[in-house]
Amino acid sequence: DAGITQSPRYKITETGRQVTLMCHQTWSHSYMFWYRQDLGHGLRLIYYSAAADITDKGEVPDGYVVSRSKTENFPLTLESATRSQTSVYFCASSGGQAGNTIYFGEGSWLTVV
Amino acid sequence: LAKTTQPISMDSYEGQEVNITCSHNNIATNDYITWYQQFPSQGPRFIIQGYKTKVTNEVASLFIPADRKSSTLSLPRVSLSDTAVYYCLVGDIPGRRALTFGSGTRLQVQP
C-alpha cells in the first residue's frame, strides 16, 4: 500500500544549495506533517498543514519552507542547506476526524556536505 | 495537546510481557490515547488506540484507568522483533494543533 510516498529517498547535497523533498498521499487526508529525526533522537515537527493553502510552524521551522497548493502534495524546501539539516525527514498524513491515526512515509535521508 | 511522559528506555527478554506506562495528567475530554512503534530506519506506525478502559488487538493491549491520566501499553511475550521505540500520543484530531512525539521509550529485547 503506497498511500504516502516520499522522494527522493536518499539525497546528498552541498551546503548552500536548495533542496526540495516531495511528499504525496493518495488518501485525500486533510492533515499533513513534516518531521525530522536526527540519528538516535526523537521526531521533531517542522511544519504541518490542515488543508490546501493552510500551513503552520512546528517545533523547528527555521531554514525550511513548505507549500500546499494541492491536498495530496506537501513539499518541503530547504532554501539554503546547512550541515545541521543532515537528517531523516518523514512526511505524514492524517484524516480530519477525532481519533484518526497518523500514517508515515518511508523517509528521506538527506546528507548535507 | 496533552504533554506526555514516558520512560526513556526499557530492557526485556524474549517471552516476557512488557508494560510501558505513559503519563498524561492534562488529558482533555475529547482526547484519544494512541501508541506508535518505530523500527530503525522506518517511520512510526500505529499500534493501538483507546479512549478509556481496556483495548486489545492482535499486537498489544492498552490499559486506561478511570481518570485517564495515564495509560499502559502491554506487549505480551515479546520477541527480538519488538525491539523498537514506542511513542505515546494524546490528542483529538491529529493536526488540529501541533503534533509532537517526544522522545519515546526505547525497548531493547534480549534473547
Tab-separated table of C-alpha atoms in Angstrom:
chain	number	residue	atom	x	y	z
A	1	ASP	CA	0.000	0.000	0.000
A	2	ALA	CA	1.820	3.124	-1.233
A	3	GLY	CA	-0.634	5.590	0.304
A	4	ILE	CA	2.057	8.088	1.200
A	5	THR	CA	5.263	8.342	-0.770
A	6	GLN	CA	8.358	10.458	-0.368
A	7	SER	CA	11.004	11.380	-2.887
A	8	PRO	CA	13.879	11.301	-3.141
A	9	ARG	CA	14.560	8.547	-0.636
A	10	TYR	CA	18.253	9.431	-0.480
A	11	LYS	CA	19.941	12.716	-1.288
A	12	ILE	CA	23.400	14.164	-0.860
A	13	THR	CA	23.727	17.891	-1.393
A	14	GLU	CA	26.215	20.637	-0.749
A	15	THR	CA	26.000	23.407	1.786
A	16	GLY	CA	24.099	26.394	0.436
A	17	ARG	CA	22.106	24.527	-2.183
A	18	GLN	CA	18.336	24.476	-2.293
A	19	VAL	CA	16.736	21.077	-1.819
A	20	THR	CA	13.099	20.066	-2.118
A	21	LEU	CA	11.698	16.915	-0.584
A	22	MET	CA	8.433	15.746	-2.052
A	23	CYS	CA	5.522	14.099	-0.290
A	24	HIS	CA	2.425	12.683	-1.949
A	25	GLN	CA	-0.558	10.936	-0.357
A	26	THR	CA	-3.427	9.193	-2.086
A	27	TRP	CA	-5.993	9.173	0.732
A	28	SER	CA	-7.136	12.801	0.406
A	29	HIS	CA	-6.184	13.295	4.048
A	30	SER	CA	-6.731	16.803	5.343
A	31	TYR	CA	-3.678	16.980	7.547
A	32	MET	CA	-0.066	16.577	6.541
A	33	PHE	CA	3.133	16.880	8.534
A	34	TRP	CA	6.884	17.079	8.130
A	35	TYR	CA	9.179	15.734	10.836
A	36	ARG	CA	12.902	15.419	11.064
A	37	GLN	CA	14.708	12.776	13.049
A	38	ASP	CA	18.388	13.093	13.806
A	39	LEU	CA	20.359	9.936	14.414
A	40	GLY	CA	19.412	8.420	17.776
A	41	HIS	CA	16.832	11.079	18.590
A	42	GLY	CA	13.094	11.522	18.541
A	43	LEU	CA	10.868	13.112	15.927
A	44	ARG	CA	10.669	16.878	15.751
A	45	LEU	CA	7.854	18.634	13.932
A	46	ILE	CA	8.961	21.092	11.245
A	47	TYR	CA	5.687	22.197	9.643
A	48	TYR	CA	2.167	20.933	9.396
A	49	SER	CA	-0.860	21.675	7.268
A	50	ALA	CA	-4.584	21.389	7.960
A	51	ALA	CA	-5.661	21.746	4.328
A	52	ALA	CA	-4.563	23.143	0.994
A	53	ASP	CA	-3.098	26.632	1.421
A	54	ILE	CA	-3.070	26.335	5.233
A	55	THR	CA	0.265	25.711	6.916
A	56	ASP	CA	1.650	26.215	10.415
A	57	LYS	CA	5.065	26.146	12.014
A	58	GLY	CA	6.077	23.296	14.242
A	59	GLU	CA	8.931	22.998	16.715
A	60	VAL	CA	11.845	23.575	14.317
A	61	PRO	CA	10.723	25.557	11.235
A	62	ASP	CA	13.796	27.756	10.710
A	63	GLY	CA	15.522	27.158	7.389
A	64	TYR	CA	12.545	25.347	5.872
A	65	VAL	CA	9.696	26.396	3.606
A	66	VAL	CA	6.539	24.460	2.796
A	67	SER	CA	3.633	24.877	0.461
A	68	ARG	CA	0.417	23.021	-0.120
A	69	SER	CA	-1.315	24.039	-3.306
A	70	LYS	CA	-2.990	20.627	-3.640
A	71	THR	CA	-4.385	18.436	-0.893
A	72	GLU	CA	-2.290	15.439	-1.886
A	73	ASN	CA	1.120	17.147	-2.036
A	74	PHE	CA	3.191	18.758	0.700
A	75	PRO	CA	6.723	19.597	-0.460
A	76	LEU	CA	9.412	20.684	1.986
A	77	THR	CA	12.156	23.008	0.765
A	78	LEU	CA	15.476	23.717	2.398
A	79	GLU	CA	16.256	27.143	0.993
A	80	SER	CA	19.991	27.042	1.704
A	81	ALA	CA	21.017	23.696	3.114
A	82	THR	CA	23.321	23.550	6.134
A	83	ARG	CA	25.155	20.591	7.655
A	84	SER	CA	22.887	20.787	10.711
A	85	GLN	CA	19.995	19.856	8.420
A	86	THR	CA	21.515	16.445	7.753
A	87	SER	CA	18.751	14.186	8.986
A	88	VAL	CA	15.998	11.768	8.067
A	89	TYR	CA	12.818	13.542	7.044
A	90	PHE	CA	9.441	11.906	7.493
A	91	CYS	CA	6.235	13.068	5.900
A	92	ALA	CA	2.941	12.009	7.455
A	93	SER	CA	-0.766	12.447	6.904
A	94	SER	CA	-3.987	12.038	8.822
A	95	GLY	CA	-7.703	12.385	8.286
A	96	GLY	CA	-9.656	15.190	9.925
A	97	GLN	CA	-11.609	13.192	12.484
A	98	ALA	CA	-11.021	12.767	16.206
A	99	GLY	CA	-9.125	9.573	16.853
A	100	ASN	CA	-7.687	9.350	13.347
A	101	THR	CA	-4.264	7.777	13.209
A	102	ILE	CA	-1.213	9.171	11.504
A	103	TYR	CA	0.407	7.453	8.547
A	104	PHE	CA	4.068	7.972	7.831
A	105	GLY	CA	6.080	7.786	4.668
A	106	GLU	CA	9.282	5.755	4.428
A	107	GLY	CA	11.517	8.739	4.995
A	108	SER	CA	14.002	10.796	3.007
A	109	TRP	CA	17.626	10.521	4.046
A	110	LEU	CA	19.363	13.844	3.472
A	111	THR	CA	23.068	14.433	3.874
A	112	VAL	CA	24.470	17.946	3.561
A	113	VAL	CA	28.218	18.069	2.937
B	1	LEU	CA	-2.024	18.726	23.005
B	2	ALA	CA	-1.530	16.950	26.317
B	3	LYS	CA	2.070	16.634	27.466
B	4	THR	CA	3.186	13.045	27.893
B	5	THR	CA	5.929	11.460	29.972
B	6	GLN	CA	7.379	8.021	29.249
B	7	PRO	CA	10.462	6.145	30.417
B	8	ILE	CA	13.432	6.760	28.163
B	9	SER	CA	14.336	3.100	27.841
B	10	MET	CA	13.410	-0.408	28.948
B	11	ASP	CA	15.060	-3.803	28.675
B	12	SER	CA	13.377	-7.180	28.474
B	13	TYR	CA	13.960	-10.774	27.440
B	14	GLU	CA	12.197	-12.802	24.822
B	15	GLY	CA	8.951	-14.333	26.025
B	16	GLN	CA	8.348	-11.782	28.768
B	17	GLU	CA	5.435	-9.364	28.987
B	18	VAL	CA	6.436	-5.715	28.703
B	19	ASN	CA	4.413	-2.847	30.114
B	20	ILE	CA	5.216	0.734	29.128
B	21	THR	CA	3.410	3.456	31.038
B	22	CYS	CA	2.714	6.946	29.751
B	23	SER	CA	1.629	9.815	31.995
B	24	HIS	CA	-0.678	12.483	30.590
B	25	ASN	CA	-2.039	14.455	33.527
B	26	ASN	CA	-3.698	17.205	31.479
B	27	ILE	CA	-5.574	14.985	29.054
B	28	ALA	CA	-8.722	16.654	27.703
B	29	THR	CA	-12.197	15.161	27.492
B	30	ASN	CA	-12.056	14.640	23.729
B	31	ASP	CA	-8.509	13.267	23.619
B	32	TYR	CA	-7.654	9.779	22.465
B	33	ILE	CA	-4.533	7.881	23.524
B	34	THR	CA	-2.560	6.418	20.659
B	35	TRP	CA	0.640	4.396	20.635
B	36	TYR	CA	3.079	4.160	17.763
B	37	GLN	CA	6.035	1.872	17.137
B	38	GLN	CA	9.156	2.848	15.249
B	39	PHE	CA	11.808	0.474	13.970
B	40	PRO	CA	15.218	1.792	12.938
B	41	SER	CA	15.215	3.488	9.550
B	42	GLN	CA	11.423	3.425	9.305
B	43	GLY	CA	8.606	5.841	10.010
B	44	PRO	CA	6.432	5.236	13.087
B	45	ARG	CA	3.426	3.012	12.633
B	46	PHE	CA	0.165	2.740	14.556
B	47	ILE	CA	-0.089	0.031	17.211
B	48	ILE	CA	-3.194	0.694	19.268
B	49	GLN	CA	-5.583	3.422	20.320
B	50	GLY	CA	-8.048	3.833	23.160
B	51	TYR	CA	-10.267	6.310	24.925
B	52	LYS	CA	-10.997	4.576	28.229
B	53	THR	CA	-10.831	1.158	29.948
B	54	LYS	CA	-9.060	-1.573	28.009
B	55	VAL	CA	-8.437	-2.144	24.337
B	56	THR	CA	-6.854	-5.247	22.837
B	57	ASN	CA	-5.804	-6.088	19.315
B	58	GLU	CA	-3.609	-8.744	17.763
B	59	VAL	CA	-0.445	-6.888	18.696
B	60	ALA	CA	-0.960	-5.294	22.107
B	61	SER	CA	-3.290	-4.250	24.891
B	62	LEU	CA	-3.876	-0.757	26.171
B	63	PHE	CA	-4.988	-0.175	29.734
B	64	ILE	CA	-6.508	3.185	30.667
B	65	PRO	CA	-7.617	3.887	34.260
B	66	ALA	CA	-10.817	5.732	35.024
B	67	ASP	CA	-9.124	9.108	35.498
B	68	ARG	CA	-7.321	8.709	32.131
B	69	LYS	CA	-4.235	10.487	33.468
B	70	SER	CA	-2.026	7.625	32.411
B	71	SER	CA	-2.075	4.631	30.098
B	72	THR	CA	-0.120	1.395	29.854
B	73	LEU	CA	0.866	-0.337	26.661
B	74	SER	CA	1.227	-4.063	27.225
B	75	LEU	CA	3.170	-6.258	24.808
B	76	PRO	CA	2.635	-9.959	25.550
B	77	ARG	CA	5.541	-12.372	25.134
B	78	VAL	CA	7.913	-10.052	23.330
B	79	SER	CA	10.339	-11.255	20.723
B	80	LEU	CA	13.534	-9.770	19.325
B	81	SER	CA	11.469	-8.141	16.587
B	82	ASP	CA	9.691	-5.993	19.176
B	83	THR	CA	12.895	-4.058	19.745
B	84	ALA	CA	11.843	-0.547	18.756
B	85	VAL	CA	10.940	2.898	20.042
B	86	TYR	CA	7.389	3.291	21.337
B	87	TYR	CA	5.630	6.654	21.362
B	88	CYS	CA	2.547	7.682	23.298
B	89	LEU	CA	0.413	10.467	21.810
B	90	VAL	CA	-2.603	12.141	23.335
B	91	GLY	CA	-4.954	14.348	21.352
B	92	ASP	CA	-8.229	14.606	19.481
B	93	ILE	CA	-7.809	15.429	15.811
B	94	PRO	CA	-4.179	14.862	14.762
B	95	GLY	CA	-3.003	18.151	13.265
B	96	ARG	CA	-5.608	20.400	14.828
B	97	ARG	CA	-2.703	21.532	16.924
B	98	ALA	CA	0.995	20.880	16.511
B	99	LEU	CA	1.543	17.152	16.947
B	100	THR	CA	4.773	16.465	18.794
B	101	PHE	CA	6.039	12.969	19.532
B	102	GLY	CA	8.559	13.417	22.295
B	103	SER	CA	11.483	11.040	22.781
B	104	GLY	CA	9.500	7.843	23.194
B	105	THR	CA	10.566	4.678	25.041
B	106	ARG	CA	13.377	2.631	23.556
B	107	LEU	CA	12.630	-1.062	24.189
B	108	GLN	CA	15.506	-3.489	23.847
B	109	VAL	CA	14.592	-7.174	23.818
B	110	GLN	CA	17.406	-9.615	24.570
B	111	PRO	CA	17.490	-13.312	23.644
